[in-house]
Amino acid sequence: MTMPTIANLDTGTFTEWAGFLDGIPVFADAQGFIRVIEKNERRFDIHNGILCAKPAFDGKSLLSGGEDGKICRTSADGSSEILYQTATRWMDKIATGPDGAVACGSGRKGAIILSSGEVREIEVERSIEGLAFAPKGMRLAIARYDGVELLWVNTKNPNQFLEWKGAHTGVMFSPDGKYVVSLMQENALHGWRLGDNKHMRMSGYPAKVASTSWSYKGRWLATSGAPAAILWPFAGKDGPMGKTPKELGGMGKTMVTRVCCHPSADMLAIGYENGMIMAVRIDDGKIVSLRRDGQGAISTLNWDRSGARLAFGSEDGEAGIIEIS
Amino acid sequence: MNDTTSHVSQSVDKIPVTVLTGYLGAGKTTLLNRILTQDHGRKYAVIVNEFGEIGIDNDLIVDSDEEIYEMNNGCVCCTVRGDLIRVLQGLMKRKGRFDAIVIETTGLADPAPVAQTFFMDEDVQAKTRLDAVVTLVDAKHVVARLKDSPEAEDQIAFADVILLNKIDLVDDDEKSALHSVLNHINPHAIIHETSKAEISLEKILGRGAFDLGRILEDDPYFLTNVHDHHHHHDHQCGPDCSHESHAHHDQTGTHGNLNTIIHDPTIGTVSLRAGELDPNRFLPWIEKITQIDGPNILRLKGIVAFKDDPDRFVVQGIHMILEGDHQRAWRTDEERSSRLVFIGRDLDREKLERTFAACAI
Ligand SMILES: [Zn+2]
Ligand SMILES: [Zn+2]
């Protein structure tokens, strides 16, 4: 790996998402703008305040939810459509799935929007804290107080409830669909193996986990929440049960705020609270510095499909593209 | 105890949050609109839990479902408000839009989880600070409320500032009875009589009531009890009566009716005083007391003089959450004494007094 080159931009506010759509760098900020960077920077006014954003499964568009109660789909050419809209509530949770499916949540209400345009409204007993589609898109996981609901996307079969006491603030499936892992209010992850509903407790974090990423082939689950990236082993048949996690990229007391695993190598990018970014090889922990530091904590990190470029954004608006080759 | 070694954090860059509680109809919305429309040049973000019922005139209003989350430690009092964590995180992403935040809770809301959110969630704590809990009380109806709802009592017990609103609707006898009731529940809150929630805003905003640097500074109980308060059992409790729980003299008839007025007469205050304390006894004691009696303690505040320590040590707590720190040096004109107040339910006065006294040197 040679020295990276960095192209900078300033969103002027919290960067909600930085990444690539169809290979084109795109930045979404908390104010509601989506910037597309080609030869020139083009800025599109999508929301009155963006609260959440995720790329579509096919990587061609960005789905975003806003303070305006809207869910929008924006493409790299700047064209945008409103997929769903509520009256006045903050739309702060979003997930994307196969075949263009989108799920969104606002308090105790939410919706699944299928590519056919069909909208299925959902309502849960407690506020929706996190959403994730299963890899094949048949099920939707909803994180809420005291557990995770598993809802069938295409049928009205009753939800399965994965119970675990406490506040679950986010959720994900493993890439093979065998595990559901939630983020918890009390500095821990909780996991279920879907085959036998066996519990997995992943604790010991000094801070809340805000960022997670599955490594290439799903062998590791990398997370923030500590002054190093924490990687839980998922390769064996028992997942991380009874195993200690790997700690990578420790830089003294500087907290890790974002992690993003490389799409085709056992490597991950780590963003820190001081704006620093590192690339770390999972096998031997070898570190390459990608960005020294900056004004604010790294709030988003995403590789392009080839893994040659990394987009980043920070809480105070500093953002950019790092080219590695 | 958290942060006993660090210094009192000067939270200048943290956004202040004021919590408005009070029963439906007590005047919260009227007060909120006064805050928002007065020409003070400050911009507010408002979080409400009962959107749509009432007109609030502000650009930035966020509605959320009240979500009380118990922390996963098996303790019923360790709770946060999940909805507030989410909304505050969202608001703080665009913090340039406002100077302060006001949370208007529902009439039935328990203020403790709201307040605890500011001490138990690291993200909220990093960017905002709780300024004060302001409770509106409807002078005409509060007595009926206290009979049928423990929430009304909690809101009064938890308050830093109480607005005895719609005061124009009650006569002088009722007024003095109301002060007795409020003082009985919480003698440490500052009470303002208002009609139509009319009040100058500096009396409710920027109070720093949870600021360890200002702890007990405006406490009416301690201010009026600078000299030993001789308690006359035949006195008439009025607006200036700010001694602790009257349970001890209700035999005389002065407050004989309190137990019938208040739904849950177990709520009350224990105020403790001593000279210098031994830190090696006091610190384990306060930790233990809050661990054991935490569920019953609504608020605690104190200033402590440790032997051979030139600095004042200050503490505050909500249920089991305890914060303590060195504050500033004792001034030469100050008496090096220790004061501690507990507001809570079923407080064991005898035990608290005895065990606290054992911490004295
Ligand atoms: Zn507790
Ligand atoms: Zn009295």
XYZ file of C-alpha atoms and ligand atoms in Angstrom:
688
model
C 0.000 0.000 0.000
C 1.430 3.383 -0.977
C 0.598 6.725 0.575
C -3.040 7.556 0.093
C -4.222 10.720 -1.570
C -7.105 12.641 -0.050
C -9.685 14.827 -1.736
C -11.453 17.027 0.810
C -14.777 18.739 0.980
C -16.752 20.450 3.706
C -20.428 19.741 4.238
C -20.552 22.396 6.957
C -22.577 20.131 9.230
C -22.744 16.579 10.561
C -21.998 14.152 7.731
C -24.658 11.473 7.855
C -23.350 9.287 5.038
C -20.345 9.346 2.746
C -19.932 6.649 0.117
C -20.294 5.718 -3.523
C -23.327 5.273 -5.748
C -22.477 3.574 -9.026
C -18.865 4.431 -8.254
C -19.583 8.159 -7.849
C -18.756 9.811 -4.497
C -21.882 10.981 -2.673
C -22.234 12.791 0.664
C -25.431 13.248 2.682
C -25.450 15.754 5.539
C -27.665 16.377 8.535
C -28.947 19.600 7.031
C -30.634 17.674 4.249
C -28.287 18.124 1.312
C -26.914 15.357 -0.840
C -23.697 16.211 -2.691
C -22.538 14.355 -5.753
C -18.864 14.764 -6.610
C -17.835 14.225 -10.215
C -15.847 16.830 -12.108
C -17.783 19.417 -10.147
C -19.629 19.274 -6.889
C -23.395 19.294 -7.315
C -25.613 19.837 -4.304
C -29.208 18.648 -4.107
C -31.675 19.825 -1.499
C -33.429 16.584 -0.544
C -34.754 16.944 2.993
C -35.328 19.508 5.656
C -32.817 17.632 7.837
C -31.505 14.136 7.169
C -31.589 11.801 10.162
C -30.575 8.496 8.570
C -29.274 7.228 5.237
C -28.380 3.849 3.727
C -27.412 2.846 0.199
C -29.746 0.603 -1.747
C -28.720 -3.057 -1.980
C -27.686 -2.579 -5.588
C -25.523 0.425 -4.676
C -27.215 2.670 -7.234
C -29.190 4.975 -4.974
C -29.217 6.390 -1.452
C -32.261 6.013 0.781
C -32.684 8.707 3.386
C -35.096 9.631 6.172
C -35.623 13.129 7.435
C -36.979 15.500 10.017
C -39.581 16.271 7.371
C -41.052 12.777 7.822
C -40.047 11.725 4.317
C -38.221 8.722 2.949
C -36.424 9.611 -0.291
C -34.490 7.657 -2.884
C -31.739 9.709 -4.547
C -29.560 8.539 -7.430
C -26.061 9.621 -8.336
C -27.481 11.869 -11.074
C -29.290 13.826 -8.376
C -32.758 12.651 -9.309
C -34.842 11.976 -6.241
C -38.261 10.577 -5.422
C -40.298 10.481 -2.227
C -41.056 6.854 -1.378
C -43.026 7.423 1.786
C -44.134 10.293 3.944
C -45.642 10.803 7.379
C -47.206 13.964 8.686
C -44.877 15.478 11.197
C -42.720 12.835 12.773
C -39.011 12.402 12.547
C -38.115 9.521 10.272
C -34.941 8.359 11.964
C -34.548 4.654 11.182
C -33.992 3.081 7.791
C -32.919 -0.234 6.281
C -32.507 -1.468 2.741
C -32.949 -4.995 1.442
C -32.765 -7.071 -1.725
C -35.023 -6.268 -4.683
C -35.234 -2.594 -3.784
C -37.004 -3.111 -0.466
C -36.841 -0.295 2.083
C -37.991 -0.221 5.695
C -38.325 2.865 7.829
C -39.253 3.662 11.388
C -40.423 6.631 13.412
C -41.307 5.999 17.020
C -43.643 3.034 17.267
C -44.666 3.212 13.623
C -42.894 2.320 10.446
C -43.338 0.973 6.952
C -41.959 -1.498 4.468
C -41.849 -0.153 0.930
C -41.401 -2.768 -1.794
C -40.064 -2.035 -5.265
C -43.547 -2.660 -6.638
C -44.591 0.446 -4.765
C -46.579 -1.628 -2.297
C -46.405 -0.112 1.189
C -46.977 -2.146 4.302
C -47.328 -0.108 7.474
C -46.015 -1.619 10.659
C -46.633 -0.841 14.278
C -44.779 -2.204 17.281
C -45.397 -2.004 21.008
C -42.239 -0.049 21.695
C -40.299 2.452 19.600
C -38.383 1.171 16.608
C -34.706 1.588 17.501
C -33.193 -0.287 14.592
C -34.134 -2.082 11.377
C -32.388 -4.679 9.213
C -33.437 -6.937 6.372
C -32.254 -10.548 6.351
C -29.784 -11.208 3.485
C -32.481 -12.796 1.337
C -35.000 -10.113 2.243
C -37.681 -12.443 3.571
C -37.535 -11.116 7.099
C -37.132 -7.750 8.752
C -35.556 -7.423 12.184
C -36.848 -4.610 14.408
C -34.815 -3.682 17.473
C -36.884 -2.402 20.365
C -37.042 -2.463 24.134
C -36.670 -5.990 25.545
C -35.740 -7.673 22.280
C -35.866 -7.958 18.532
C -38.993 -8.638 16.471
C -38.576 -10.712 13.323
C -41.263 -9.842 10.866
C -42.047 -11.718 7.646
C -41.846 -9.239 4.813
C -44.192 -10.919 2.334
C -46.663 -12.716 4.557
C -48.862 -11.843 7.498
C -47.425 -14.642 9.636
C -46.987 -13.490 13.205
C -43.694 -11.929 14.219
C -41.120 -14.008 15.992
C -39.869 -12.258 19.108
C -36.282 -12.697 20.196
C -36.454 -11.662 23.800
C -33.640 -10.237 25.854
C -34.290 -7.757 28.619
C -33.052 -4.232 28.108
C -32.983 -1.542 25.461
C -31.847 -2.678 22.020
C -30.822 0.329 19.958
C -29.820 -1.273 16.678
C -29.864 -4.611 14.879
C -28.228 -6.554 12.026
C -28.170 -9.992 10.431
C -24.914 -11.807 9.761
C -24.212 -12.050 6.009
C -25.071 -15.787 6.066
C -28.363 -15.023 7.789
C -27.616 -17.378 10.681
C -27.240 -14.762 13.407
C -29.105 -11.689 14.556
C -27.037 -9.225 16.555
C -28.394 -6.207 18.409
C -26.697 -3.142 19.885
C -27.649 -2.365 23.451
C -27.970 0.783 25.528
C -25.605 -0.678 28.125
C -22.372 -0.908 26.140
C -22.847 -4.422 24.794
C -24.031 -6.413 21.816
C -26.493 -9.233 22.109
C -26.734 -12.042 19.590
C -29.075 -14.882 18.775
C -28.244 -17.918 16.671
C -31.447 -18.349 14.699
C -31.124 -22.139 14.382
C -31.567 -22.741 18.087
C -32.152 -19.217 19.482
C -29.004 -19.573 21.517
C -27.949 -16.318 23.165
C -24.608 -14.628 22.674
C -23.509 -11.908 25.018
C -20.795 -9.648 23.673
C -19.905 -7.187 26.393
C -16.991 -5.398 27.976
C -17.204 -2.176 25.964
C -16.330 1.070 27.696
C -18.825 2.970 25.502
C -21.979 2.385 23.476
C -21.445 0.642 20.152
C -22.490 2.980 17.362
C -20.864 1.398 14.322
C -20.584 -2.197 13.115
C -19.315 -3.863 9.960
C -19.041 -7.478 8.771
C -15.698 -8.440 7.350
C -15.135 -10.022 3.959
C -17.017 -13.349 3.886
C -18.571 -12.564 7.291
C -15.690 -13.995 9.263
C -15.579 -11.108 11.739
C -17.980 -8.553 13.140
C -16.048 -5.328 13.670
C -17.433 -2.694 16.034
C -16.729 0.690 17.590
C -17.341 1.371 21.284
C -13.763 1.130 22.560
C -10.369 2.804 22.067
C -9.713 0.111 19.425
C -11.801 -1.688 16.844
C -13.310 -4.781 18.455
C -13.667 -7.834 16.178
C -15.810 -10.786 17.178
C -15.069 -14.094 15.416
C -18.031 -15.513 13.489
C -16.214 -18.101 11.376
C -16.781 -21.162 13.552
C -20.151 -22.838 14.014
C -20.615 -21.315 17.474
C -19.890 -17.766 16.380
C -18.249 -15.689 19.109
C -19.649 -17.796 21.945
C -16.956 -18.342 24.540
C -14.348 -16.527 22.490
C -12.535 -13.298 23.163
C -12.595 -10.625 20.501
C -9.618 -9.231 18.629
C -8.653 -5.613 19.312
C -7.160 -3.734 16.391
C -5.991 -0.214 15.703
C -5.649 0.896 19.311
C -4.285 4.461 19.440
C -3.914 5.164 23.133
C -7.147 6.406 24.613
C -8.595 7.733 21.359
C -12.040 6.215 20.885
C -13.003 4.449 17.675
C -16.208 5.933 16.274
C -16.588 4.157 12.909
C -15.503 0.870 11.400
C -15.868 -0.317 7.813
C -14.523 -3.624 6.552
C -12.906 -3.869 3.128
C -15.160 -5.476 0.486
C -12.666 -8.058 -0.744
C -9.800 -8.399 1.738
C -9.430 -9.124 5.431
C -8.833 -5.492 6.232
C -10.833 -2.696 7.791
C -10.884 1.071 7.917
C -11.181 2.624 11.366
C -12.323 6.170 12.118
C -11.571 7.818 15.448
C -13.073 10.536 17.628
C -10.282 12.949 16.659
C -10.903 12.568 12.936
C -8.039 10.142 12.364
C -8.502 7.231 9.937
C -6.447 4.034 9.784
C -6.494 0.919 7.657
C -5.717 -2.256 9.582
C -5.049 -5.766 8.338
C -7.078 -8.245 10.377
C -4.538 -11.094 10.357
C -1.560 -9.317 11.838
C -2.943 -5.927 12.940
C -0.606 -4.047 10.596
C -1.674 -0.387 10.466
C -1.506 2.156 7.670
C -2.463 5.758 8.399
C -5.037 7.140 5.969
C -5.795 10.480 7.618
C -3.940 12.160 10.447
C -6.731 13.912 12.314
C -9.266 16.663 11.912
C -11.867 18.818 13.617
C -14.520 16.306 14.503
C -15.155 12.633 15.117
C -15.486 10.407 12.058
C -19.233 9.811 11.580
C -19.281 7.724 8.386
C -16.856 5.514 6.423
C -17.596 3.497 3.288
C -15.450 1.698 0.704
C -16.273 1.643 -2.961
C -16.985 -1.758 -4.526
C -13.407 -2.360 -5.586
C -11.973 -1.307 -2.261
C -9.639 1.209 -3.867
C -11.365 4.288 -2.472
C -12.717 5.128 0.955
C -15.251 7.906 1.549
C -15.353 9.540 4.964
C -17.284 12.204 6.781
C -17.113 13.767 10.213
C -19.447 15.261 12.775
C -18.354 18.797 11.981
C -18.567 18.575 8.202
C -15.065 17.625 7.109
C -15.422 14.918 4.514
C -13.578 13.464 1.592
C -12.302 10.578 -0.478
C -9.141 8.633 0.234
C -7.582 6.822 -2.738
C -5.436 3.833 -1.986
C -3.428 2.129 -4.692
C -18.853 7.329 42.725
C -18.420 8.881 39.323
C -15.760 11.460 38.761
C -14.677 11.911 42.327
C -11.194 12.631 41.146
C -11.908 14.990 38.303
C -12.853 18.636 38.636
C -16.325 20.046 38.353
C -16.778 20.189 34.617
C -17.554 23.633 33.337
C -20.261 22.758 30.896
C -20.200 26.009 28.962
C -20.440 24.474 25.528
C -23.126 21.992 26.446
C -26.650 22.878 25.396
C -28.879 23.535 28.437
C -32.090 21.565 28.721
C -35.069 22.656 30.790
C -37.703 20.089 31.696
C -41.281 21.312 32.150
C -43.485 18.980 34.109
C -46.940 19.338 35.536
C -50.406 17.952 35.248
C -52.498 18.517 32.181
C -54.100 21.936 32.511
C -51.493 23.296 34.898
C -50.262 25.746 32.271
C -47.227 24.056 30.702
C -48.152 25.114 27.186
C -48.823 28.673 28.258
C -45.421 28.803 29.923
C -43.767 27.189 26.934
C -45.231 29.765 24.599
C -44.020 32.526 26.910
C -40.517 31.085 26.763
C -40.661 30.848 22.986
C -42.165 34.232 22.223
C -40.402 36.525 24.663
C -37.890 38.740 22.994
C -34.730 37.277 24.444
C -32.919 36.582 21.180
C -32.531 32.933 22.051
C -33.723 30.068 19.899
C -35.217 26.960 21.387
C -35.753 23.421 20.248
C -38.838 21.930 21.870
C -39.474 18.247 22.528
C -43.062 17.300 23.278
C -44.808 14.027 24.017
C -48.365 15.166 23.359
C -48.160 16.669 19.936
C -51.142 18.118 18.194
C -53.319 18.751 21.197
C -52.076 22.207 21.712
C -50.616 25.070 19.771
C -46.946 25.707 20.242
C -45.476 28.533 18.257
C -41.974 27.411 17.316
C -39.974 26.404 14.261
C -38.379 23.386 15.804
C -40.759 21.066 17.631
C -40.088 17.352 17.855
C -42.737 14.915 18.926
C -41.747 11.605 20.464
C -43.382 8.659 22.151
C -42.501 8.446 25.813
C -40.231 5.385 26.121
C -38.987 4.426 29.561
C -36.089 1.994 29.355
C -34.919 0.120 32.404
C -31.206 -0.418 32.365
C -30.233 -4.051 32.261
C -29.000 -4.208 35.841
C -32.151 -5.592 37.393
C -32.908 -2.350 39.183
C -36.307 -0.710 38.694
C -35.093 2.806 39.448
C -32.291 2.834 36.887
C -34.261 4.120 33.924
C -33.687 6.404 30.967
C -35.982 7.860 28.334
C -35.115 6.128 25.074
C -37.128 8.612 23.022
C -35.156 11.528 24.430
C -31.824 9.853 23.738
C -32.839 9.439 20.105
C -34.263 12.913 19.649
C -31.433 14.680 21.476
C -28.884 12.836 19.341
C -30.721 13.951 16.226
C -31.005 17.536 17.432
C -27.342 17.772 18.378
C -26.278 16.875 14.854
C -27.457 20.349 13.852
C -26.737 22.225 17.023
C -26.319 25.601 15.362
C -30.070 25.905 15.072
C -30.853 26.592 18.732
C -29.350 27.827 21.983
C -31.312 25.694 24.396
C -33.787 22.841 24.547
C -37.086 22.613 26.411
C -38.702 19.248 27.078
C -42.408 19.348 27.802
C -43.413 16.083 29.447
C -46.879 14.609 29.588
C -48.999 15.277 32.636
C -48.405 11.777 33.914
C -44.680 11.653 33.231
C -42.241 10.560 35.891
C -39.467 13.179 35.890
C -36.800 10.773 37.164
C -36.127 8.864 33.910
C -36.039 12.194 32.067
C -33.436 13.558 34.457
C -31.474 10.309 34.629
C -31.100 10.309 30.840
C -28.734 13.255 31.231
C -26.496 11.304 33.585
C -26.768 7.749 32.265
C -26.456 8.151 28.509
C -22.918 9.053 27.477
C -23.909 10.679 24.173
C -26.552 12.873 25.768
C -24.209 13.728 28.608
C -21.429 14.704 26.223
C -23.465 17.330 24.416
C -26.241 18.561 26.674
C -26.762 19.374 30.326
C -29.898 19.320 32.403
C -30.543 22.848 33.636
C -33.565 22.424 35.883
C -36.844 20.638 36.398
C -39.635 23.209 36.451
C -42.965 21.956 37.715
C -46.234 23.736 37.118
C -48.901 23.251 39.709
C -52.512 24.232 39.226
C -53.359 26.027 42.478
C -57.039 25.271 42.127
C -56.760 21.556 41.400
C -53.494 20.338 42.834
C -55.046 19.079 46.049
C -57.412 16.839 44.113
C -54.507 15.701 41.907
C -52.376 14.813 44.909
C -55.177 12.652 46.232
C -55.475 10.532 43.132
C -52.073 10.516 41.493
C -48.601 9.772 42.778
C -47.198 11.345 39.582
C -48.316 14.800 40.680
C -46.443 14.326 43.912
C -43.318 13.015 42.168
C -43.294 16.051 39.918
C -43.387 18.366 42.930
C -40.832 16.332 44.864
C -38.475 16.345 41.911
C -38.757 20.036 41.082
C -36.076 22.672 41.335
C -38.596 25.407 40.613
C -42.336 25.225 41.226
C -44.788 27.576 39.597
C -47.902 27.731 41.717
C -50.000 28.757 38.791
C -53.576 30.065 38.569
C -52.957 31.580 41.987
C -55.632 34.166 41.231
C -58.229 31.425 41.530
C -57.585 30.654 45.202
C -58.079 32.674 48.375
C -55.465 33.401 51.043
C -56.352 30.436 53.242
C -56.107 28.040 50.340
C -52.866 29.692 49.321
C -51.168 29.159 52.649
C -52.437 25.592 52.787
C -50.935 25.012 49.346
C -47.565 26.325 50.443
C -47.659 23.965 53.408
C -48.364 21.041 51.143
C -45.622 21.956 48.663
C -43.155 22.601 51.465
C -44.005 19.327 53.015
C -43.239 17.457 49.815
C -40.244 19.523 48.731
C -38.936 22.373 50.901
C -35.907 22.747 48.644
C -37.709 23.963 45.540
C -38.114 27.646 44.825
C -41.827 28.436 44.649
C -43.196 31.245 42.503
C -46.854 32.215 42.551
C -48.091 32.971 39.062
C -51.242 33.520 37.122
C -51.359 32.576 33.456
C -47.808 31.266 33.963
C -46.541 34.840 33.922
C -42.976 34.914 35.173
C -39.688 36.500 34.222
C -37.735 33.852 32.416
C -34.508 34.132 34.388
C -36.421 32.573 37.269
C -36.915 29.363 35.348
C -34.133 29.265 32.745
C -30.387 29.118 33.287
C -30.835 27.884 36.846
C -27.944 25.424 36.803
C -29.854 23.325 39.289
C -27.869 20.206 38.393
C -24.585 22.066 38.203
C -22.289 20.803 40.929
C -20.656 24.212 40.865
C -23.881 25.830 42.101
C -25.316 23.124 44.251
C -27.677 24.252 47.038
C -26.866 27.861 46.175
C -30.490 28.900 45.755
C -31.938 26.388 48.145
C -34.716 28.118 50.066
C -34.531 25.656 52.929
C -30.909 26.305 53.671
C -31.170 30.014 52.956
C -33.889 30.474 55.556
C -32.218 28.113 57.982
C -28.841 29.776 58.123
C -29.367 30.137 61.845
C -30.888 27.339 63.765
C -34.541 27.196 62.996
C -36.568 26.991 66.124
C -39.586 25.075 65.217
C -42.705 26.250 66.963
C -45.394 23.685 66.852
C -48.128 26.261 66.916
C -46.889 28.398 64.039
C -48.917 28.947 60.932
C -47.137 27.630 57.896
C -47.147 30.254 55.197
C -45.311 31.040 52.000
C -42.068 31.533 53.879
C -42.304 28.358 55.858
C -39.600 26.176 54.450
C -38.665 23.653 57.048
C -38.548 19.986 56.385
C -41.305 17.403 56.553
C -43.989 18.288 58.998
C -44.709 14.770 59.995
C -43.098 15.388 63.360
C -45.554 18.012 64.433
C -48.769 17.027 62.831
C -50.033 15.855 66.206
C -50.605 19.478 67.098
C -53.160 19.901 64.414
C -51.260 22.467 62.401
C -50.759 19.947 59.658
C -53.049 17.293 60.914
C -54.845 17.274 57.594
C -51.752 16.739 55.443
C -52.004 12.999 55.484
C -55.507 13.218 54.163
C -54.557 15.746 51.491
C -51.657 13.790 50.073
C -52.196 10.507 48.353
C -48.840 9.168 49.385
C -47.736 10.837 52.600
C -44.575 8.773 52.625
C -42.816 11.295 50.404
C -40.683 13.742 52.266
C -37.336 15.276 52.962
C -34.516 14.578 55.321
C -32.043 17.411 55.748
C -28.824 16.615 57.498
C -26.194 18.899 58.985
C -22.846 18.243 60.551
C -19.442 19.805 60.901
C -16.432 18.330 59.166
C -16.646 14.771 57.888
C -14.154 11.989 57.428
C -13.968 11.219 53.687
C -13.034 7.626 54.416
C -16.341 7.200 56.180
C -18.559 9.564 54.214
C -17.754 8.363 50.677
C -18.434 4.655 51.349
C -21.508 5.660 53.350
C -23.090 7.749 50.586
C -22.314 5.063 48.017
C -23.932 2.427 50.160
C -26.975 4.520 51.034
C -27.658 5.267 47.368
C -27.154 1.637 46.409
C -29.522 0.369 49.071
C -32.087 3.164 49.230
C -31.643 4.408 45.643
C -35.101 3.366 44.471
C -36.625 5.539 47.225
C -34.341 8.535 46.803
C -35.687 10.989 44.240
C -33.037 13.663 44.645
C -30.091 14.254 46.883
C -27.798 17.251 47.106
C -25.057 18.199 49.456
C -22.036 20.248 50.329
C -19.450 18.558 52.481
C -16.498 19.799 54.467
C -13.835 17.121 54.654
C -11.270 17.290 57.414
C -7.991 18.835 56.248
C -9.446 19.527 52.818
C -9.372 23.190 51.747
C -12.039 22.534 49.072
C -15.771 22.100 49.340
C -16.902 18.676 48.214
C -20.283 18.626 46.479
C -22.607 15.732 45.663
C -25.872 15.241 43.894
C -27.901 12.213 43.017
C -31.009 10.879 41.378
C -32.022 7.469 42.659
C -28.798 5.432 42.422
C -26.908 7.863 40.235
C -24.369 9.694 42.307
C -22.069 12.489 41.229
C -19.497 14.036 43.462
C -16.592 16.379 43.050
C -14.424 18.991 44.624
C -16.000 22.334 43.895
C -14.009 25.313 45.175
C -12.065 26.362 48.221
C -13.955 27.203 51.370
C -13.985 30.937 51.894
C -12.659 32.289 55.151
C -16.059 33.788 55.956
C -17.796 30.462 55.501
C -18.503 28.012 58.241
C -16.922 24.673 57.347
C -20.066 22.636 57.769
C -21.649 19.766 55.870
C -25.213 19.801 54.590
C -27.041 17.025 52.837
C -30.622 16.772 51.706
C -32.558 13.716 50.636
C -35.950 13.966 48.971
C -37.691 10.643 48.633
C -40.203 8.027 49.701
C -40.194 6.164 52.981
C -36.908 7.704 53.951
C -35.673 6.349 57.251
C -34.880 9.601 58.999
C -33.491 7.982 62.099
C -31.144 5.744 60.104
C -29.979 8.568 57.852
C -29.332 10.894 60.779
C -27.504 8.250 62.780
C -25.331 6.911 59.978
C -24.572 10.398 58.665
C -23.555 11.525 62.142
C -21.140 8.607 62.250
C -19.240 10.152 59.332
C -18.375 13.220 61.396
C -14.865 13.510 62.732
Zn -31.501 1.772 40.350
Zn -44.757 23.724 60.069
